[in-house]
Each structure stands twice: as C-alpha cells, then as structure tokens.
Coordinates of N, CA and C and ligand atoms in Angstrom, one line a residue:
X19 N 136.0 -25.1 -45.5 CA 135.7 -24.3 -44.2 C 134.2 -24.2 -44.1
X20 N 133.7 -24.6 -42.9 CA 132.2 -24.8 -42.7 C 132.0 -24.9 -41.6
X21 N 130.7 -23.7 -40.7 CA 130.6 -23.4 -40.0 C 129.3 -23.2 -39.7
X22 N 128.6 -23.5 -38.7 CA 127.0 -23.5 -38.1 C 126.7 -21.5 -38.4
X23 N 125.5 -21.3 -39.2 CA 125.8 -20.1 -39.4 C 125.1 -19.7 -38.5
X24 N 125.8 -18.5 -37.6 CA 125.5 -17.7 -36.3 C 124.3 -17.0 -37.1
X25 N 123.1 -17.0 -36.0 CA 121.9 -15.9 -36.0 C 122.4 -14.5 -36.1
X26 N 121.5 -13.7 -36.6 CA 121.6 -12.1 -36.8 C 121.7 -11.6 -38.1
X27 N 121.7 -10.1 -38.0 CA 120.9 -9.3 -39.2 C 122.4 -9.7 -40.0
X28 N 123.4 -10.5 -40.5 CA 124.5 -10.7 -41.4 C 124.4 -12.3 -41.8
X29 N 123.6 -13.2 -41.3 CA 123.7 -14.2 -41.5 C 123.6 -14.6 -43.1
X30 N 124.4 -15.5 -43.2 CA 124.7 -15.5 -44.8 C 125.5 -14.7 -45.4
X31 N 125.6 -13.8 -45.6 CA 126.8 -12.5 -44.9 C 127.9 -13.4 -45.7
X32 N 128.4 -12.7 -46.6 CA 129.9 -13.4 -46.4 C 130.7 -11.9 -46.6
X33 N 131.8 -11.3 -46.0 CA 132.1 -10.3 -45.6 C 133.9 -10.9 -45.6
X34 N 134.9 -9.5 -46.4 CA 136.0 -10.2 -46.4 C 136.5 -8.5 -45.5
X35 N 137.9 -8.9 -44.7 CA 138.2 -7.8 -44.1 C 139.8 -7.7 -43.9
X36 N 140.4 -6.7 -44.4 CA 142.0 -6.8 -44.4 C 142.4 -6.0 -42.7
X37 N 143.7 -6.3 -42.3 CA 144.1 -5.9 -41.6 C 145.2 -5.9 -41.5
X38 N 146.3 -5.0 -40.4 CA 147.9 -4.8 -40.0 C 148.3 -4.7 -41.1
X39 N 149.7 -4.3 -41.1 CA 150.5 -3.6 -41.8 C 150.6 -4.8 -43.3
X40 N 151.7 -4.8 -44.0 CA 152.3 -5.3 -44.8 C 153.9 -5.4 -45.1
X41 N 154.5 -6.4 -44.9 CA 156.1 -6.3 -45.1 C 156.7 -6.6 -46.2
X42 N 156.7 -5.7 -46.9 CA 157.9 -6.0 -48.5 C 159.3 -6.0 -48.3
X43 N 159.7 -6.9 -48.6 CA 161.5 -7.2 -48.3 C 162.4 -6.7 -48.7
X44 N 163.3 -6.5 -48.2 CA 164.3 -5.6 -48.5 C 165.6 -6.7 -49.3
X45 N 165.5 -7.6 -48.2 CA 166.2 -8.8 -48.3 C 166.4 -9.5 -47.4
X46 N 166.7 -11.1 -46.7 CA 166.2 -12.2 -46.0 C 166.0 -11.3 -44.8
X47 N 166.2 -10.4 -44.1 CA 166.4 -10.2 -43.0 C 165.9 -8.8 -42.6
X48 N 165.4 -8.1 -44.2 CA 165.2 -6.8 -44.0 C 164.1 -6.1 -44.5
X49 N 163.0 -5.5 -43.9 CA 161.7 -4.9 -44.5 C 161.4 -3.6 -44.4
X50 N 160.1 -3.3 -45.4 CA 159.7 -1.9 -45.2 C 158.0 -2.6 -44.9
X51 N 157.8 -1.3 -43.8 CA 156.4 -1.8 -43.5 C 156.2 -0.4 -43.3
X52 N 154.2 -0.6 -42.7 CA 153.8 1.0 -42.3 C 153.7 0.4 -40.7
X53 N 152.7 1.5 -40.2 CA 152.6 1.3 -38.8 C 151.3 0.4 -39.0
X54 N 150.7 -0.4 -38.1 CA 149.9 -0.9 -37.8 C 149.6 -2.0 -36.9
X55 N 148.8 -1.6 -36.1 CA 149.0 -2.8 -34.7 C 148.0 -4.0 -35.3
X56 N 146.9 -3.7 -36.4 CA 145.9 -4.7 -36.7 C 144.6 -4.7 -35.7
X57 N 144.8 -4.0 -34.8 CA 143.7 -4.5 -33.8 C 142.3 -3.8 -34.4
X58 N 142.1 -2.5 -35.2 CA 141.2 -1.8 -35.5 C 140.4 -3.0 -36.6
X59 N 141.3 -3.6 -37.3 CA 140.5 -4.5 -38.5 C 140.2 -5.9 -37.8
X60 N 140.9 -6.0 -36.8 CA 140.7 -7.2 -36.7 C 139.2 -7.2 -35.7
X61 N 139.0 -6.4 -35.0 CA 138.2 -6.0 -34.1 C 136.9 -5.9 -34.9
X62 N 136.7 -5.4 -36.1 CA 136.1 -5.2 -37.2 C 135.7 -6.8 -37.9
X63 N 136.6 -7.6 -38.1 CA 136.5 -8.8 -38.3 C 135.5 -9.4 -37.3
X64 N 135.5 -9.2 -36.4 CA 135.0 -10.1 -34.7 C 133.8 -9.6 -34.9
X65 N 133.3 -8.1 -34.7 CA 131.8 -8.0 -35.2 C 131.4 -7.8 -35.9
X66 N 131.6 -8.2 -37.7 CA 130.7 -8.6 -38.5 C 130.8 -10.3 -38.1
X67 N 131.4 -10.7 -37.5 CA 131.3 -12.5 -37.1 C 129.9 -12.4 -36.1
X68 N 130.0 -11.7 -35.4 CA 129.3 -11.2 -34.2 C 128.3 -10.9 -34.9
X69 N 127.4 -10.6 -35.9 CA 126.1 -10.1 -36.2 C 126.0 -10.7 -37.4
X70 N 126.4 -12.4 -37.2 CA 126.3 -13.5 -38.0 C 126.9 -13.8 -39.3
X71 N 127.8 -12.6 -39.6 CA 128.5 -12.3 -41.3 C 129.3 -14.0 -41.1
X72 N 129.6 -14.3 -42.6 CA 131.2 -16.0 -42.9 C 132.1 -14.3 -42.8
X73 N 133.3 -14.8 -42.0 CA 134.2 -13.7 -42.1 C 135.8 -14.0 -42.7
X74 N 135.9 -13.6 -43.8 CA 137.6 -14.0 -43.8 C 138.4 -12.9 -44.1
X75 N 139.4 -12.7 -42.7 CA 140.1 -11.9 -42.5 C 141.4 -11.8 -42.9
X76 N 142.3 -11.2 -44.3 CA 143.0 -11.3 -45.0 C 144.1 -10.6 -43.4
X77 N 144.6 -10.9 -43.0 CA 145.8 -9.8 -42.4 C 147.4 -10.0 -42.6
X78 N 147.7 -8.9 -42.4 CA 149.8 -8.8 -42.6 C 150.2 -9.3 -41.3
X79 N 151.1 -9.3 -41.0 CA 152.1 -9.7 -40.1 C 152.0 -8.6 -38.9
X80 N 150.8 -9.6 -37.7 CA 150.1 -9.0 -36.6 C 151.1 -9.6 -35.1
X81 N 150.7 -8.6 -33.9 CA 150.8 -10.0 -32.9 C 149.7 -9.9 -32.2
X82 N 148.7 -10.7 -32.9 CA 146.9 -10.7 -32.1 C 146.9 -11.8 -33.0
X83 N 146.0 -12.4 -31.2 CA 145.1 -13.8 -31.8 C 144.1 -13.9 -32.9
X84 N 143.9 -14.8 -33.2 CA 142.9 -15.0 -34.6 C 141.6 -14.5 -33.5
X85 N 140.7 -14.0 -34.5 CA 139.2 -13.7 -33.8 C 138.5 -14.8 -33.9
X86 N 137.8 -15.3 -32.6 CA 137.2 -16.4 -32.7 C 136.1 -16.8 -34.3
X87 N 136.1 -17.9 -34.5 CA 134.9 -17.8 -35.4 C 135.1 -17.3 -37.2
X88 N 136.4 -16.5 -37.2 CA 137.1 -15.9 -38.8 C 138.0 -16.9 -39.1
X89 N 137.7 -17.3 -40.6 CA 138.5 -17.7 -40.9 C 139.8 -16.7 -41.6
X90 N 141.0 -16.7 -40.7 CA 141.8 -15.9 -41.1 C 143.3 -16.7 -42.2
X91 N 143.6 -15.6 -43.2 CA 144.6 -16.3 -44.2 C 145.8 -14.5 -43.9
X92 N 146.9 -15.4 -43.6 CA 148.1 -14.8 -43.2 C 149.2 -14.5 -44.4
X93 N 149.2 -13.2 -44.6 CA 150.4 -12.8 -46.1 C 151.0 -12.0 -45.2
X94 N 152.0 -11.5 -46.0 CA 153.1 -10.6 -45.8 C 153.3 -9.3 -46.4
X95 N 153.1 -9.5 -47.8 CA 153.3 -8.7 -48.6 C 152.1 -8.2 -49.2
X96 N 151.8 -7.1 -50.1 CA 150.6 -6.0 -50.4 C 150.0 -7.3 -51.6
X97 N 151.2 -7.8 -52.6 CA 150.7 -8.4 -53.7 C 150.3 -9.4 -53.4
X98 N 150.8 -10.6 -51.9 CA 150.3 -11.6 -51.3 C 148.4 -11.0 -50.7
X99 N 148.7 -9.9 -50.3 CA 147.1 -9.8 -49.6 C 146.1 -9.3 -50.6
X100 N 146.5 -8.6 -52.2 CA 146.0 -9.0 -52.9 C 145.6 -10.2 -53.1
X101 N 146.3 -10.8 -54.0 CA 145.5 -12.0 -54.5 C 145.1 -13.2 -53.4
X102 N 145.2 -12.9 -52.0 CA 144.0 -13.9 -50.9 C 142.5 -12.8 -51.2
X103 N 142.7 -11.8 -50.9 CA 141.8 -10.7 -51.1 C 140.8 -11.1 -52.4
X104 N 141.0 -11.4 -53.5 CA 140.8 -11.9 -55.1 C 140.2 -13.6 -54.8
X105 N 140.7 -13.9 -54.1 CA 140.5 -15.7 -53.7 C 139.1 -15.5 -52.9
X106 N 139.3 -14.5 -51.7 CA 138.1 -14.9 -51.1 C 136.8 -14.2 -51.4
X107 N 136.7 -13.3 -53.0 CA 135.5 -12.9 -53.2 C 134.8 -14.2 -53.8
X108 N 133.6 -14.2 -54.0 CA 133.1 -12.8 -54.0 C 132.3 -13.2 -52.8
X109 N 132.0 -11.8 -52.4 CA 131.6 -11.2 -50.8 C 130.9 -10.4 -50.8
X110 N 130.1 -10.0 -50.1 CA 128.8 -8.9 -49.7 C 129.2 -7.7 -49.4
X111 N 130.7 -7.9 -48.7 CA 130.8 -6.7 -48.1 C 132.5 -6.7 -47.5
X112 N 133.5 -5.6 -48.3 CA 134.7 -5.6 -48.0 C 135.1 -4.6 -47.3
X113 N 135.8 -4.6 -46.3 CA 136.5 -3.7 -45.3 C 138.1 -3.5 -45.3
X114 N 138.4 -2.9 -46.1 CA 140.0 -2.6 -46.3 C 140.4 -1.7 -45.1
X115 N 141.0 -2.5 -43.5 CA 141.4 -1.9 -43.0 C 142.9 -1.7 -42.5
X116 N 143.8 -2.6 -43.5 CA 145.0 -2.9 -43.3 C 146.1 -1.8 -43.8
X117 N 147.1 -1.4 -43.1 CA 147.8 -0.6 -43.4 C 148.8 -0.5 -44.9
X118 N 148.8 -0.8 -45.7 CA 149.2 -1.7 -46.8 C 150.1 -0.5 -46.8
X119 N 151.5 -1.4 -47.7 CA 153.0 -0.6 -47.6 C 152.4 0.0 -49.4
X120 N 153.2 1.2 -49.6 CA 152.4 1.8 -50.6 C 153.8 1.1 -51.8
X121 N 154.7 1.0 -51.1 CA 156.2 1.3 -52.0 C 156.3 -0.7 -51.3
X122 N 157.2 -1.1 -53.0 CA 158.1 -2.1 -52.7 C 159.4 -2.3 -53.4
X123 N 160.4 -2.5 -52.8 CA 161.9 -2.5 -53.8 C 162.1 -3.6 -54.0
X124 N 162.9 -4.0 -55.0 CA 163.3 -5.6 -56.0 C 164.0 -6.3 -54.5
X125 N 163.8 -7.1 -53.8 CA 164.7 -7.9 -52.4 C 166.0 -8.5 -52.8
X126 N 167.1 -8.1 -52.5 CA 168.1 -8.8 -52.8 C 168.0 -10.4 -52.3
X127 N 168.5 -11.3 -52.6 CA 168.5 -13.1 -52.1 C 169.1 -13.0 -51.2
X128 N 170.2 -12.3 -51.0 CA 171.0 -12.5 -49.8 C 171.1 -11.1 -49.5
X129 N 171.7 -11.3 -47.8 CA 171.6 -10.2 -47.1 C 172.3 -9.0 -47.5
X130 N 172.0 -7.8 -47.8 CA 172.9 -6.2 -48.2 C 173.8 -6.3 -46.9
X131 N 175.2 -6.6 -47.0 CA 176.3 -6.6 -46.4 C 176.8 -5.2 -46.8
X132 N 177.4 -4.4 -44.8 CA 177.5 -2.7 -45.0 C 179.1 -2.9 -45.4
X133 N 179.2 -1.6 -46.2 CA 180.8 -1.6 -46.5 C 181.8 -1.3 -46.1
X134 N 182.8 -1.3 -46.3 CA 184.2 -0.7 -45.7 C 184.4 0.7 -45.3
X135 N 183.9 1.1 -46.9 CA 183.7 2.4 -47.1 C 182.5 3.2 -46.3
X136 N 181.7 2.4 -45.9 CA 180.1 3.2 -45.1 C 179.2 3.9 -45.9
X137 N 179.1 3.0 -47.4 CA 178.2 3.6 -48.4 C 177.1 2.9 -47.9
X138 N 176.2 3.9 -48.5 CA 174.6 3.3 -47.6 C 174.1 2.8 -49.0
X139 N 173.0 1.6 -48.9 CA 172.9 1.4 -50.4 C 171.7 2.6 -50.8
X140 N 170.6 2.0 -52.0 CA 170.4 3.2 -52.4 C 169.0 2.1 -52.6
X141 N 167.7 2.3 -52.6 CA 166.6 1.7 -52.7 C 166.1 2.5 -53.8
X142 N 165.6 1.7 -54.6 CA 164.5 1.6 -56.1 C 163.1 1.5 -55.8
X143 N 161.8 2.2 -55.2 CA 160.8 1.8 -54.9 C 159.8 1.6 -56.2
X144 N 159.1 0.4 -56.0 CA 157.8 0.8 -57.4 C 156.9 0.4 -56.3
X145 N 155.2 1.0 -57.1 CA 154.3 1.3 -56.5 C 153.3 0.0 -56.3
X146 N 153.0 -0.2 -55.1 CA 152.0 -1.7 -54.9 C 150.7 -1.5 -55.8
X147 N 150.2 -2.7 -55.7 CA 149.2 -2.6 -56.4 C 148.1 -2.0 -55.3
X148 N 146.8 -1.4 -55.6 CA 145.8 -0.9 -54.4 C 145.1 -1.9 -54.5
X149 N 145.0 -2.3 -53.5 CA 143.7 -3.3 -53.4 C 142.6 -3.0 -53.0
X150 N 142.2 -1.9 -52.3 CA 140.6 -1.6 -52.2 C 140.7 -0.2 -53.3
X151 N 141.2 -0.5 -54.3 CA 140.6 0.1 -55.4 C 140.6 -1.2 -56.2
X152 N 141.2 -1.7 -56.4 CA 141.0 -3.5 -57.4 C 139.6 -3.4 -57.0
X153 N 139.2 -3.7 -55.3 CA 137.8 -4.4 -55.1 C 136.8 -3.4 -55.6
X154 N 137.2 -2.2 -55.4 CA 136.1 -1.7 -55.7 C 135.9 -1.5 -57.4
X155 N 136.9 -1.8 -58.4 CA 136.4 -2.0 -59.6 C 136.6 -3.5 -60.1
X156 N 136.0 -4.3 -59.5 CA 136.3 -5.7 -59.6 C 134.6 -6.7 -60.4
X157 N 134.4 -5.4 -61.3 CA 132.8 -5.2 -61.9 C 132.1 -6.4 -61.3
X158 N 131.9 -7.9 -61.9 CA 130.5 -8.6 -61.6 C 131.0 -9.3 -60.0
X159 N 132.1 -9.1 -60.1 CA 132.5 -9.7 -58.6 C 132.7 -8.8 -57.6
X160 N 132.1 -7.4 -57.6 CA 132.5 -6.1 -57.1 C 131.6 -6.7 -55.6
X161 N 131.7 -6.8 -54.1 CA 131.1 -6.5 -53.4 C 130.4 -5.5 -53.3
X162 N 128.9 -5.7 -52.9 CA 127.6 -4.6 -52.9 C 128.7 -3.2 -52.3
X163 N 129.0 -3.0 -51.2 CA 129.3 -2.9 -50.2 C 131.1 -2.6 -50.0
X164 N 131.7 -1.3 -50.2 CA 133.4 -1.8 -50.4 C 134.1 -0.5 -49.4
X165 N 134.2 -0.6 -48.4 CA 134.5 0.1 -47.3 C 136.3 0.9 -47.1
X166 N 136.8 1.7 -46.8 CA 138.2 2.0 -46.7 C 138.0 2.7 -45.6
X167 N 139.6 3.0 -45.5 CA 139.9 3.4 -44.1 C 141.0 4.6 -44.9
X168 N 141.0 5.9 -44.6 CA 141.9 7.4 -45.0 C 142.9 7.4 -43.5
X169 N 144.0 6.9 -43.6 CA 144.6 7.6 -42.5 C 145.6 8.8 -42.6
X170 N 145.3 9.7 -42.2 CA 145.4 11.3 -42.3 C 146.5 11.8 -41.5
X171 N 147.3 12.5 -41.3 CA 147.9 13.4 -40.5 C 147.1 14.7 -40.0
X172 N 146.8 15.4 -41.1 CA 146.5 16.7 -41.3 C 145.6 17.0 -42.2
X173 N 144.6 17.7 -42.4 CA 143.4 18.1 -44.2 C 142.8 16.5 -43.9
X174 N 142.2 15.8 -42.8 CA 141.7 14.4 -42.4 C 140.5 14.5 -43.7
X175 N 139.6 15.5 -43.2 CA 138.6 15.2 -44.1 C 138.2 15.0 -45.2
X176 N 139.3 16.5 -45.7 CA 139.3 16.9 -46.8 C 139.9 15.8 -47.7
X177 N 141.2 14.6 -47.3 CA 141.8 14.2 -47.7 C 141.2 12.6 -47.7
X178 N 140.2 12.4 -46.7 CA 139.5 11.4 -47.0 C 139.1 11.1 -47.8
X179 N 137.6 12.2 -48.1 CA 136.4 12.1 -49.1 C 137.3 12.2 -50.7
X180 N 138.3 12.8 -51.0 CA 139.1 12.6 -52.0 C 139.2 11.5 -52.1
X181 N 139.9 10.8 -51.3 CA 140.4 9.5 -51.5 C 138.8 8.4 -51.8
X182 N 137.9 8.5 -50.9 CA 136.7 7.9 -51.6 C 136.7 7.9 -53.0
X183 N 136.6 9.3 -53.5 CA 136.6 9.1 -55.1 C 137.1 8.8 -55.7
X184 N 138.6 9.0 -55.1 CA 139.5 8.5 -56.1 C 139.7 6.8 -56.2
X185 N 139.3 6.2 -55.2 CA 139.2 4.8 -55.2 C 138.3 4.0 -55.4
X186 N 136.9 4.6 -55.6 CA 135.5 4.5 -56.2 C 134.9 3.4 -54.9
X187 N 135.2 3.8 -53.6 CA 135.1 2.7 -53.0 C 133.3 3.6 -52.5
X188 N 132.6 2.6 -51.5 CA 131.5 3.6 -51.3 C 131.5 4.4 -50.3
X189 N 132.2 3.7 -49.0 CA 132.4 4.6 -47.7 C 133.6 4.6 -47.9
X190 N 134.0 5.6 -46.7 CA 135.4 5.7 -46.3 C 135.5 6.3 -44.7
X191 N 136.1 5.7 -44.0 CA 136.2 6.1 -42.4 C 137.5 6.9 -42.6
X192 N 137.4 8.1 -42.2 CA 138.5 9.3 -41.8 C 139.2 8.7 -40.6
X193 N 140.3 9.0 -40.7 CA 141.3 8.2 -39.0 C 142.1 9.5 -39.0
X194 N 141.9 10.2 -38.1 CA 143.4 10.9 -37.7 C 144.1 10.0 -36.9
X195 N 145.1 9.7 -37.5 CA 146.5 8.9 -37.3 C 147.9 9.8 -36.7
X196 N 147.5 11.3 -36.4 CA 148.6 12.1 -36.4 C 149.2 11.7 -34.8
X197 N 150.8 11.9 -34.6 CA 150.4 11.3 -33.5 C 150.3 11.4 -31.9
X198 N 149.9 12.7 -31.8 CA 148.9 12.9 -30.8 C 147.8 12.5 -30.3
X199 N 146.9 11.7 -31.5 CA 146.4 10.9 -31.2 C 146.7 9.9 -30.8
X200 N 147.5 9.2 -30.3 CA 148.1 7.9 -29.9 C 147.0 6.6 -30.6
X201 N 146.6 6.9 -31.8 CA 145.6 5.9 -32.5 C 146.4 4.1 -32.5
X202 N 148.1 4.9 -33.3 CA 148.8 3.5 -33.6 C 148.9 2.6 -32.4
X203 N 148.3 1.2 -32.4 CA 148.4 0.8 -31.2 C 147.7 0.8 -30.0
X204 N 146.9 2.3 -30.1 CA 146.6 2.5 -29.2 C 145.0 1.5 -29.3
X205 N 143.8 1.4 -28.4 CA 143.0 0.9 -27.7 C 142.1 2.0 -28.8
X206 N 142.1 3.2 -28.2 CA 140.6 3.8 -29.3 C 140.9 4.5 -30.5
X207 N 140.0 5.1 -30.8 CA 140.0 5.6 -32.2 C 139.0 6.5 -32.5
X208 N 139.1 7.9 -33.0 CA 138.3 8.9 -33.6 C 137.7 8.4 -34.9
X209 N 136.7 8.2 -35.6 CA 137.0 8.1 -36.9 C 135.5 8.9 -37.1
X210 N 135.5 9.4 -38.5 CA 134.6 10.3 -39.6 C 133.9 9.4 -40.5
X211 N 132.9 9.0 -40.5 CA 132.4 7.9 -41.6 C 132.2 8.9 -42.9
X212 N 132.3 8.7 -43.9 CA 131.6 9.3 -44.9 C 131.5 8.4 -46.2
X213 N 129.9 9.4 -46.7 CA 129.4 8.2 -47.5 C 129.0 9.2 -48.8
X214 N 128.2 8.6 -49.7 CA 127.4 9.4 -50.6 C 126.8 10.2 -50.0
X215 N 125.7 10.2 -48.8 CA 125.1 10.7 -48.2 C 125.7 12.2 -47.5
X216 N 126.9 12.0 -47.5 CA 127.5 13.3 -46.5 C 128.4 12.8 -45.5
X217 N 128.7 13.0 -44.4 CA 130.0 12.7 -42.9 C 128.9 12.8 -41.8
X218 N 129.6 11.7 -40.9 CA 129.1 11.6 -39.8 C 130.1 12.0 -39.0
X219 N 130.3 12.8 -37.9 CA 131.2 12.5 -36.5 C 131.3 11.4 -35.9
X220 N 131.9 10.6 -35.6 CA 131.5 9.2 -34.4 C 132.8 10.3 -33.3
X221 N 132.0 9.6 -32.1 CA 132.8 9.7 -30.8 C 134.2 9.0 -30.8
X222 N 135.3 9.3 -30.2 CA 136.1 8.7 -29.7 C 135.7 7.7 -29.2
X223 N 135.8 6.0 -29.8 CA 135.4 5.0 -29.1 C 136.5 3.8 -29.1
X224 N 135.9 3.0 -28.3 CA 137.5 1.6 -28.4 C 136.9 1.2 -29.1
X225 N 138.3 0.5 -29.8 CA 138.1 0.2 -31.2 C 137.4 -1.2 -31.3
X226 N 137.0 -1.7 -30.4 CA 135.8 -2.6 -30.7 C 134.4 -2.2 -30.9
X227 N 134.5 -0.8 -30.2 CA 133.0 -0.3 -30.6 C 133.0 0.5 -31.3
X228 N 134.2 1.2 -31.7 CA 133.7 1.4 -33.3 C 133.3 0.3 -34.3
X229 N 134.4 -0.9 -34.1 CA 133.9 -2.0 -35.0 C 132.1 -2.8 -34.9
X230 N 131.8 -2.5 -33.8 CA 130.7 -2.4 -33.7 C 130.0 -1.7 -34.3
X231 N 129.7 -0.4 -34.0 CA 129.1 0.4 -34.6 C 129.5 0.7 -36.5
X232 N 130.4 0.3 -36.9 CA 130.6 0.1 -38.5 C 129.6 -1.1 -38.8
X233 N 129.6 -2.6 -38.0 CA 129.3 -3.9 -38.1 C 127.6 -2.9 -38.5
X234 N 127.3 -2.6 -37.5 CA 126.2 -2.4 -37.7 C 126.0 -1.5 -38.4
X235 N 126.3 -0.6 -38.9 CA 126.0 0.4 -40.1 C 126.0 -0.5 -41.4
X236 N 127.0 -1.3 -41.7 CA 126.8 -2.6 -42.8 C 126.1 -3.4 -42.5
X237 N 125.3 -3.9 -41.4 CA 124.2 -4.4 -41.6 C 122.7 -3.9 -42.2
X238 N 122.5 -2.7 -41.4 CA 121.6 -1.9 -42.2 C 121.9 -1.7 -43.8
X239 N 122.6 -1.5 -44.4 CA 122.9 -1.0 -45.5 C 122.6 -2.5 -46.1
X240 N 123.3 -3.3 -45.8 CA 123.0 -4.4 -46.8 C 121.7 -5.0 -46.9
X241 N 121.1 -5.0 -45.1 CA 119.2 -5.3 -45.8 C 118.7 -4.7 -46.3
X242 N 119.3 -2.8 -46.4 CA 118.3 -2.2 -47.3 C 118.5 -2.4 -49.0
X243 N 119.7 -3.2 -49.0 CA 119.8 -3.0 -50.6 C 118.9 -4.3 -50.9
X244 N 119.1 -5.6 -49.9 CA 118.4 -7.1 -50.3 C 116.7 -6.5 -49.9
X245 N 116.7 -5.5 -49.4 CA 114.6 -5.0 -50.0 C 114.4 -4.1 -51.1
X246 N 115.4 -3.7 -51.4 CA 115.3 -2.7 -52.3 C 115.4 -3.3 -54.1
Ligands
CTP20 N1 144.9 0.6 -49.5 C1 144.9 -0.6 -50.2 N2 146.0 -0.9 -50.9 C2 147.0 -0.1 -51.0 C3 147.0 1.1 -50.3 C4 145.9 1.4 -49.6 O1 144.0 -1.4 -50.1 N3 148.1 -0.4 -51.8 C5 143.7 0.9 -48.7 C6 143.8 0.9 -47.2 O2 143.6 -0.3 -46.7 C7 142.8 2.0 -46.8 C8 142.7 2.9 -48.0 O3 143.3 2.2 -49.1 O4 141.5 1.4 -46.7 C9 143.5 4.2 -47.9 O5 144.8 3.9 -47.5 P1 145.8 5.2 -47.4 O6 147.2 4.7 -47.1 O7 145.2 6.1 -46.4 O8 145.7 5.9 -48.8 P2 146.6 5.9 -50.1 O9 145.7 5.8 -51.3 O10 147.7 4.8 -50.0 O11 147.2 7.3 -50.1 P3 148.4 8.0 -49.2 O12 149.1 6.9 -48.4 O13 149.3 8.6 -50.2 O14 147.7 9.0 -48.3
CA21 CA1 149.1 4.6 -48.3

C-alpha cells in the first residue's frame, strides 16, 4: 500500500482508527452487536487523511463508503478487529472509535432451530478482549498518542475520565449516547474531550467537524512531542 504523501501538519503521520459496531455470532444467521452507524470514526479517519496522516481504518460491519485516501481493513468481530488493530501498528496515533460488542457466546455451526415446546435457548456470554486498552499497554509498540471514545447514558463525565484510567489510554472523548440525543446515527455529536490536563466542552458539532477538530488537536499534540 503506497501512496503520494498528502502535505500538512500529519504528514508521515501514520495513524490507525477503529470504527462501527462489531458482530459476534450467535450462529450462521444470528448476532449480537452494539449500536453503531460508524460515521463518527469514520469521519475521524477522513480528517487525519486530510491533515496528511497514512490512515488505516480498522472498521465492523458499516453501510458507508470507504473514505477516500484510507486504507481500510473490514472485520466482524471484536477479536478480528483486534488483531488487524495489532497488524497495523505501529502508529503515531490511535483512535478507538468503534463500538466494540463487550460480550461474545461460543456460535453454534448450524442454525438454533426454535422448539415445539417454545423454550428459548439460553446464551453463555464471555468477555471480549479490549482493544484500546491492549493499545494503550502495547509498551515499545504503544502509539505516542492512544485516544477513546466513553459512550455514556447518564454520570457522562464522571464515567468517562474513569474509564481514561482505567484503560491507561491518554485522551478520552465523553459521548452522551442517551437517546435523546439522537447521537446513534444521527449527523452530530456533543462530545467532552478530556485529557491529563483537565475537560474541555466542545459544541454540538457534525460529526465531521468534530472529526476535524480532534484531527487537529492530534496534530498539535504530536508536533509538540516530535520538539519536545
Ligand atoms: N473499547 C475497545 N474494546 C472493547 C470495548 C471498548 O476498544 N472490547 C473501546 C471503545 O472503542 C471506546 C472505549 O473503549 O473507545 C470505551 O468503550 P465503552 O463501551 O464506552 O467502555 P467499556 O470499557 O466497554 O465499558 P462499558 O461498556 O461497561 O461502559
Ligand atoms: Ca462497552
């Protein structure tokens, strides 16, 4: 994969970015996923492309075009977008914005056929692996740079900046996802940046300009560490 590297403050840039949901099988015909339309990461993909970043865009099972210019690798499942995630380090800078299924059950080969009787079957869930916690302790191959997304119902903030720690990642973008917000799907998005530094507010913006405006917060951040 080789490409004329686009001018701007990312050039050289190599930047990996997850997106949309994840589907763990039930069996040939049957899944568990979360909500996720993909458009927020994918949008996120387009402008680190856009401010010269190599972009490769790990995503789940979307219905959006490839962003021009990314090279994108297509999984299904949480343990599939792990190890593309693992393939395409190491990278400057990772953006875990994909809805990843937290639970997966063993998939039957063939289809769960309902009964006579109307017994419902009964699911066994074990717990996926995390992958923007992998990246973020992924020591000499750790990206400078390892970004998450908290999607919240309720306690947004409070439940974010937790989750920062607990995943050692360095930022974390707060989402209320509740859904009043019509976020799933929807076109814009509120989101809370927070960093070491403290939380920012960002405006309700469409989600390409939030993706913008992240693009460019990781641009700054990463020339300041290549002078520092
Ligand atoms: N994430 C991930 N792999 C997982 C689960 C989550 O990479 N198996 C990432 C998401 O892409 C997001 C961040 O972790 O950047 C937070 O995801 P979220 O679902 O909000 O947090 P969880 O830790 O799964 O906690 P919970 O769902 O219980 O709130
Ligand atoms: Ca989760």
């Amino acid at each position: 994969f080789a490409r004329a590297a686009a001018p701007g403050p990312l050039a050289g840039r190599r930047a990996l970015v997850t997106s949309g949901p994840t589907h763990e099988a039930i069996d040939p015909v049957r899944y568990i996923a979360n909500r996720s339309s993909g458009k927020q990461g994918h949008a996120i993909a387009a402008a680190l492309t856009a401010l010269g970043a190599e972009v490769t865009l790990v995503s789940g099972p979307v219905a959006l075009d490839d962003p021009d210019g990314v090279r994108v690798i297509r999984v299904e499942s949480a343990r599939e977008m792990l190890e593309a995630c693992r393939a395409a380090l190491p990278a400057d800078v990772a953006v875990c914005a994909a809805a990843v299924a937290d639970w997966r059950v063993e998939a039957a080969g063939q289809k769960i056929k309902k009964t006579a009787e109307g017994a419902a079957p009964s699911l066994s869930f074990t717990e996926n692996p995390d992958i923007l916690a992998t990246l973020s302790a992924a020591g000499p191959e750790r990206p400078a740079l390892v970004v998450g997304f908290a999607a919240e119902t309720e306690n947004v903030l409070d439940h974010a900046a937790a989750k920062r720690a607990r995943k050692g990642c360095d930022w974390i973008l707060a989402n209320d996802v509740s859904p009043a917000t019509g976020t799933f799907g929807g076109d814009r998005n509120t989101l809370h940046l927070i960093t070491a530094d403290g939380m920012e507010d960002w405006p309700t913006l469409d989600k390409a300009d939030a993706a913008a405006r992240l693009a460019d917060r990781i641009a700054h951040a990463l020339t300041a560490t290549a002078a520092a």
